[in-house]
Short mmCIF file of C-alpha atoms in Angstrom, two decimals:
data_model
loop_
_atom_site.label_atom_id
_atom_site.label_comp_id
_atom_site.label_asym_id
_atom_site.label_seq_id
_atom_site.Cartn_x
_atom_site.Cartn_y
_atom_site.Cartn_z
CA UNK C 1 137.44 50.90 14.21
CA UNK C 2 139.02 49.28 11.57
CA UNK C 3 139.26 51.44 7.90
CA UNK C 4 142.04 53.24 7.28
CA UNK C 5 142.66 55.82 4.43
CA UNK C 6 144.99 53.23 2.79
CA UNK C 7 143.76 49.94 4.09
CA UNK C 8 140.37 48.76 3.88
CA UNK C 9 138.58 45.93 6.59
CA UNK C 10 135.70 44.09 5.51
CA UNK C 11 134.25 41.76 8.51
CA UNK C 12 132.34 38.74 7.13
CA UNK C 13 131.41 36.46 9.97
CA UNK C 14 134.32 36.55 12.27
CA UNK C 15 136.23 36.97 9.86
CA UNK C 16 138.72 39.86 8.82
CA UNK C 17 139.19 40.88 4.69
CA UNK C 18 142.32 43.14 5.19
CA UNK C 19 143.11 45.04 1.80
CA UNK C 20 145.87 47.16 0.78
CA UNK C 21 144.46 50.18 -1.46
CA UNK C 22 146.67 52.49 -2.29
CA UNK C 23 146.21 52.55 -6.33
CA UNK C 24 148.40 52.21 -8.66
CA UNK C 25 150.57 49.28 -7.27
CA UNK C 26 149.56 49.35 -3.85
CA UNK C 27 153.30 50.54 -2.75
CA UNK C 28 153.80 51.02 1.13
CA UNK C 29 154.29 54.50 2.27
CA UNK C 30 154.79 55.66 6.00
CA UNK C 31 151.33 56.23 6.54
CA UNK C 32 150.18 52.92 5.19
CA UNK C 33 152.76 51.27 7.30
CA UNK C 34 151.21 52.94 10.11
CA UNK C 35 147.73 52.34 9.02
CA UNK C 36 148.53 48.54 8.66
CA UNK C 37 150.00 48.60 12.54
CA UNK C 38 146.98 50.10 13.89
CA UNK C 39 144.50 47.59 12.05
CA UNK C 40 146.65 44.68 12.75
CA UNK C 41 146.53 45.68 16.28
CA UNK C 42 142.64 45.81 16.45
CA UNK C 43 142.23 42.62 15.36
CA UNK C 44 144.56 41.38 17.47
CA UNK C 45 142.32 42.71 20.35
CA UNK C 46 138.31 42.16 18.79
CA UNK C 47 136.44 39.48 19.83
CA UNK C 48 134.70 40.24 17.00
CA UNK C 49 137.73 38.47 14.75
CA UNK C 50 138.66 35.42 14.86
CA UNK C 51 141.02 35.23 11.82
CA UNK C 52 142.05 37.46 8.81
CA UNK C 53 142.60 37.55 5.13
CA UNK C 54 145.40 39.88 3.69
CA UNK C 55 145.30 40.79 0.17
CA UNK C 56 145.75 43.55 -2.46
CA UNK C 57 142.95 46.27 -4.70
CA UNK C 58 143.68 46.06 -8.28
CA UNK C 59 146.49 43.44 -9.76
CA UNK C 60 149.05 43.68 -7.49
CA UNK C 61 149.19 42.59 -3.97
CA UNK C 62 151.82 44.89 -3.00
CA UNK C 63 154.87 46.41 -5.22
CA UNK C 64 156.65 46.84 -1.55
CA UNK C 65 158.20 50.15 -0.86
CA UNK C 66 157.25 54.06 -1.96
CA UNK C 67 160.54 54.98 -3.30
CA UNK C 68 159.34 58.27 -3.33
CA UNK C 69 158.52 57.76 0.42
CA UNK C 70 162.02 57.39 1.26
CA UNK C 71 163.85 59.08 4.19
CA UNK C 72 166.35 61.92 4.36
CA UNK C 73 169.47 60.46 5.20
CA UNK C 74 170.51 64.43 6.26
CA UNK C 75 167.35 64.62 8.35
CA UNK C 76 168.09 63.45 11.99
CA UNK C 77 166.12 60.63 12.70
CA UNK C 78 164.19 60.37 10.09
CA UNK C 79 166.09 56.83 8.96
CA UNK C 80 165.69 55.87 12.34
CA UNK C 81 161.82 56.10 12.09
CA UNK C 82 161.58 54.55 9.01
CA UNK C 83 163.19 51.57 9.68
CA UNK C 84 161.53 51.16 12.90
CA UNK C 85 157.89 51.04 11.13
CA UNK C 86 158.97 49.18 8.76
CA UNK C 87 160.11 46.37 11.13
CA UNK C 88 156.74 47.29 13.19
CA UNK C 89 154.25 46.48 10.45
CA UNK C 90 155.75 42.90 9.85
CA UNK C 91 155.50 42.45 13.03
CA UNK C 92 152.23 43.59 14.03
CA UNK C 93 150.72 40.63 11.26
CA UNK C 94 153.35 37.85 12.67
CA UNK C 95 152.43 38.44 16.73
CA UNK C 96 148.61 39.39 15.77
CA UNK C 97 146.76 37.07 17.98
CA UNK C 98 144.85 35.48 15.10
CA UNK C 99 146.02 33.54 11.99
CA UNK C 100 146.34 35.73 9.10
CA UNK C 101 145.88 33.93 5.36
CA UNK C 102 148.04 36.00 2.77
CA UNK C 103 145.76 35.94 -0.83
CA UNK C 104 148.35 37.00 -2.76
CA UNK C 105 146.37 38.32 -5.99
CA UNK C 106 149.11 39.69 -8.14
CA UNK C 107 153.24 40.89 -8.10
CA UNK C 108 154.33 40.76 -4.47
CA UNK C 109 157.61 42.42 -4.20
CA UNK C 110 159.95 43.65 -1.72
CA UNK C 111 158.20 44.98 1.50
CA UNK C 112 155.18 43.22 -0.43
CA UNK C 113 156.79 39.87 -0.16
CA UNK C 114 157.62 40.62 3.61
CA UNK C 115 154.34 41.28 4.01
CA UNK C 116 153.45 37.57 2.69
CA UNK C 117 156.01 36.09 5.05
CA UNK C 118 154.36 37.42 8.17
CA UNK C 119 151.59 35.65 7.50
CA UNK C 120 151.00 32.56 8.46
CA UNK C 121 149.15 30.81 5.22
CA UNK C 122 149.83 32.16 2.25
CA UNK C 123 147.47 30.87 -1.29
CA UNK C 124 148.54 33.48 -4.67
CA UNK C 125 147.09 33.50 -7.65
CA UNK C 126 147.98 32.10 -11.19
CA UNK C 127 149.38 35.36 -12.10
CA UNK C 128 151.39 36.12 -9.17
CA UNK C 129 154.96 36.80 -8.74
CA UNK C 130 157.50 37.46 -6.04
CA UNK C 131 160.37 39.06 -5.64
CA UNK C 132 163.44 40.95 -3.81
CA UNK C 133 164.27 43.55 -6.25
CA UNK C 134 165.90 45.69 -3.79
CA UNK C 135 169.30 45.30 -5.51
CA UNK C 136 168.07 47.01 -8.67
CA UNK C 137 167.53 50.08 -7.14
CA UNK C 138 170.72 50.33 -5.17
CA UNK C 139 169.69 48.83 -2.12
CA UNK C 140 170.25 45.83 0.09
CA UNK C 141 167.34 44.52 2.18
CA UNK C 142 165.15 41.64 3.13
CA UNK C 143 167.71 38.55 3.10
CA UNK C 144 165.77 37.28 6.22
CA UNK C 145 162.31 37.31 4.80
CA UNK C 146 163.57 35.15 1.88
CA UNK C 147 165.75 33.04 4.27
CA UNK C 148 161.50 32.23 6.35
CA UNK C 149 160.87 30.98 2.92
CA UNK C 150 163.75 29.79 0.81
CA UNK C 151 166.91 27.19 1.28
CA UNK C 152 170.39 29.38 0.86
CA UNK C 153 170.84 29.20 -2.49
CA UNK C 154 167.49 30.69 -4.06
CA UNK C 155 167.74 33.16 -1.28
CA UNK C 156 171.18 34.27 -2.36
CA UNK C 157 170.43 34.08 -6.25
CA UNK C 158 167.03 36.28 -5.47
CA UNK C 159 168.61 38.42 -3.35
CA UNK C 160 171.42 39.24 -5.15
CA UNK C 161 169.43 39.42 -8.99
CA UNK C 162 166.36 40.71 -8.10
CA UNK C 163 164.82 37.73 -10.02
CA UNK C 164 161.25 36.74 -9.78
CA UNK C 165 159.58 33.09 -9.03
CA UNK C 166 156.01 32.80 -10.18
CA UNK C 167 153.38 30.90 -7.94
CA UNK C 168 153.56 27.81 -9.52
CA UNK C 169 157.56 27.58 -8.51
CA UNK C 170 156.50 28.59 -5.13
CA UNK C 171 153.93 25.76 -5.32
CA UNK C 172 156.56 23.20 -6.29
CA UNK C 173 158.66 24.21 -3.91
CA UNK C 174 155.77 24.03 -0.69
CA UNK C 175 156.43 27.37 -0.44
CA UNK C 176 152.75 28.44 -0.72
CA UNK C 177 149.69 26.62 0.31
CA UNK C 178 147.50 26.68 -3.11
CA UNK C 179 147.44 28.30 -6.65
CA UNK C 180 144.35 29.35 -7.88
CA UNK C 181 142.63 31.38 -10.94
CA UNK C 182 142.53 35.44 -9.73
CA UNK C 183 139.07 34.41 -9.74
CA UNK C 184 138.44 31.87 -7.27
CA UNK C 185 141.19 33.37 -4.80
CA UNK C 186 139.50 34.72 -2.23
CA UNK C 187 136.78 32.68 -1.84
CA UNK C 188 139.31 29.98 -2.00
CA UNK C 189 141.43 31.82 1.48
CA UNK C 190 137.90 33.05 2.84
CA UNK C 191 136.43 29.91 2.97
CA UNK C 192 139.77 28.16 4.69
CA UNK C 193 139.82 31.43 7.14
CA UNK C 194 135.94 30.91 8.12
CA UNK C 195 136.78 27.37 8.55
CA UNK C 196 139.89 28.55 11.48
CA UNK C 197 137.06 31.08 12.45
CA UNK C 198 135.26 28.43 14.06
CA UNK C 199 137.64 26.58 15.91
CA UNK C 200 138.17 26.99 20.06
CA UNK C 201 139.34 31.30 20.03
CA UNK C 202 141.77 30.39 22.91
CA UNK C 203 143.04 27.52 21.36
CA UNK C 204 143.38 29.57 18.00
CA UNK C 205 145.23 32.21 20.50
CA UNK C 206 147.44 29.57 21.87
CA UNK C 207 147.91 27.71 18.53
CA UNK C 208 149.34 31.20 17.19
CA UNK C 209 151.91 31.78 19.89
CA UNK C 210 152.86 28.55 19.70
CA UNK C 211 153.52 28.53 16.49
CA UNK C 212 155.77 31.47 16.23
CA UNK C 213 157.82 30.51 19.38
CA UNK C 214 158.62 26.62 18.34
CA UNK C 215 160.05 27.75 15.02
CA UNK C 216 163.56 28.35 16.37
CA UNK C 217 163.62 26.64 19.33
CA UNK C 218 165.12 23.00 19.86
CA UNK C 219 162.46 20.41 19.49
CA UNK C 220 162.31 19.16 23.27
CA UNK C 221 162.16 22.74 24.18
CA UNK C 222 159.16 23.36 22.13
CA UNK C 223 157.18 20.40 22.82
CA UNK C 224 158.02 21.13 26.62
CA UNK C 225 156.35 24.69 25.43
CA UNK C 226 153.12 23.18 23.45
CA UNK C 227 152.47 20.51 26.66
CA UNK C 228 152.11 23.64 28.75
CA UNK C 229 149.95 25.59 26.68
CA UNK C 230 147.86 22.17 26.24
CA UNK C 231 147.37 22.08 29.91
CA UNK C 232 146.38 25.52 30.15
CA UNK C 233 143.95 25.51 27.42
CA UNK C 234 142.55 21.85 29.05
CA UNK C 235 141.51 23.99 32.25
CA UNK C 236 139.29 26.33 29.95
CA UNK C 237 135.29 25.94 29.40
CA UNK C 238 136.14 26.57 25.43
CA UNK C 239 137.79 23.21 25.29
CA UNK C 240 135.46 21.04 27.40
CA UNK C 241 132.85 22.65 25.33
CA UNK C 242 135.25 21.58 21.80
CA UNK C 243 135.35 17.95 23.41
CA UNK C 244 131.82 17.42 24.66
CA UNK C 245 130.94 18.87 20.77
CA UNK C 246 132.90 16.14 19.29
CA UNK C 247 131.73 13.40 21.34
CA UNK C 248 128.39 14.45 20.89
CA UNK C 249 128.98 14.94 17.24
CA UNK C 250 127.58 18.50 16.97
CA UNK C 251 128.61 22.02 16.58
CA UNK C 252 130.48 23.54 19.89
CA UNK C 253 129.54 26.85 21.22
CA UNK C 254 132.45 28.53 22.54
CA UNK C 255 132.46 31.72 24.91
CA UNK C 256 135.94 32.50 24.89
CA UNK C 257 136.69 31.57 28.01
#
């Protein structure tokens, strides 16, 4: 249901281990970007997943795009195509109904590094680094994934140098979560992702919509939003279950429902 050629899915518990393997560098073609979609999309849909870890084979979380990959500006359509996956696979991991932890093991660049913004958590690795290096190759792309995670001017200044911040400057910034040895990584984002695994699934569901809607909206709009979803959720067996649990100080049982 879940494997792809170029992306592999290892369930533990209710949990998700999404990994990009396409050796050397892990660089997204079209059909990874498709592959991605599709797997993104299944978890969105399996009550068998109740959150997901994203990371990389090898050193590198992901180098971003195939240059060789690239369309035929003389082929009709083809750009057309392109673009519109490429949009598609960030946004099949922001509106995938369950939080998605980004373990960024190694160099995320580019596409790679808009692949870490459509998560939701994101933890790296001592050796990581990020980066927009579109501008070295001739291109101009992904101001608005830096703008989700940067103020204006170390948007601008990566954007327009192709320079790269290591995961401790992402740390002291709050851009990331946690910095850990390559080591301890995963079990580091597993253990926080088994942790969300257990929480109410349609309050996880709710949380997650909620959570990409209030970013851009005015406050008293969004708290209007998150009051309605709260009643919603407060009509559900799933959270009289989560409330009787804590009262009762033991573990809930939810059905989903």
């Amino acid at each position: 249901m879940f494997d792809k050629k170029n992306v592999r899915v290892e369930l533990q518990g209710m949990v998700a281990l999404v990994t990009l393997d396409r050796p050397p560098v892990n660089a997204l073609d079209r059909a990874t970007r498709y592959e991605l979609v599709e797997v993104f999309d299944a978890i969105s849909q399996s009550d068998d997943v109740r959150c997901a870890v994203l990371t990389g084979s090898g050193k590198m979380f992901c180098a971003g795009a195939d240059l060789k990959d690239r369309p035929d500006a003389d082929k009709p359509g083809d750009f057309l195509e392109h673009n519109r996956i490429t949009r598609e696979t960030g946004n099949a991991i922001r509106e995938c109904a369950k939080p998605v932890i980004a373990a960024v093991n190694g160099p995320a660049l580019g596409a790679g590094l808009g692949l870490m913004a459509s998560c939701d958590i994101f933890y790296a690795s001592d050796n990581a680094v990020f980066g927009m290096p579109e501008i070295n190759v001739g291109l101009a792309g992904g101001a608005s994934m830096l703008h989700s995670l940067f103020g204006r001017s170390t948007t601008r200044r990566m954007f327009f140098s192709g320079v790269r911040l290591t995961a401790d400057e992402l740390l002291a910034r709050s851009v990331i979560e946690k910095v850990t040895t390559p080591e301890a990584l995963l079990p580091t984002a597993m253990e926080l992702a088994q942790e969300i695994a257990q929480k109410a699934p349609l309050a996880i569901t709710y949380a997650k919509q909620a959570a990409n809607m209030v970013e851009n909206m005015p406050q008293r709009d969004a708290y209007r939003l998150e009051q309605n979803y709260t009643m919603a959720l407060s009509k559900t067996e799933d959270a009289k279950e989560a409330r009787m649990a804590f009262l009762e100080k033991r573990d809930p049982v939810f059905k989903g429902r």
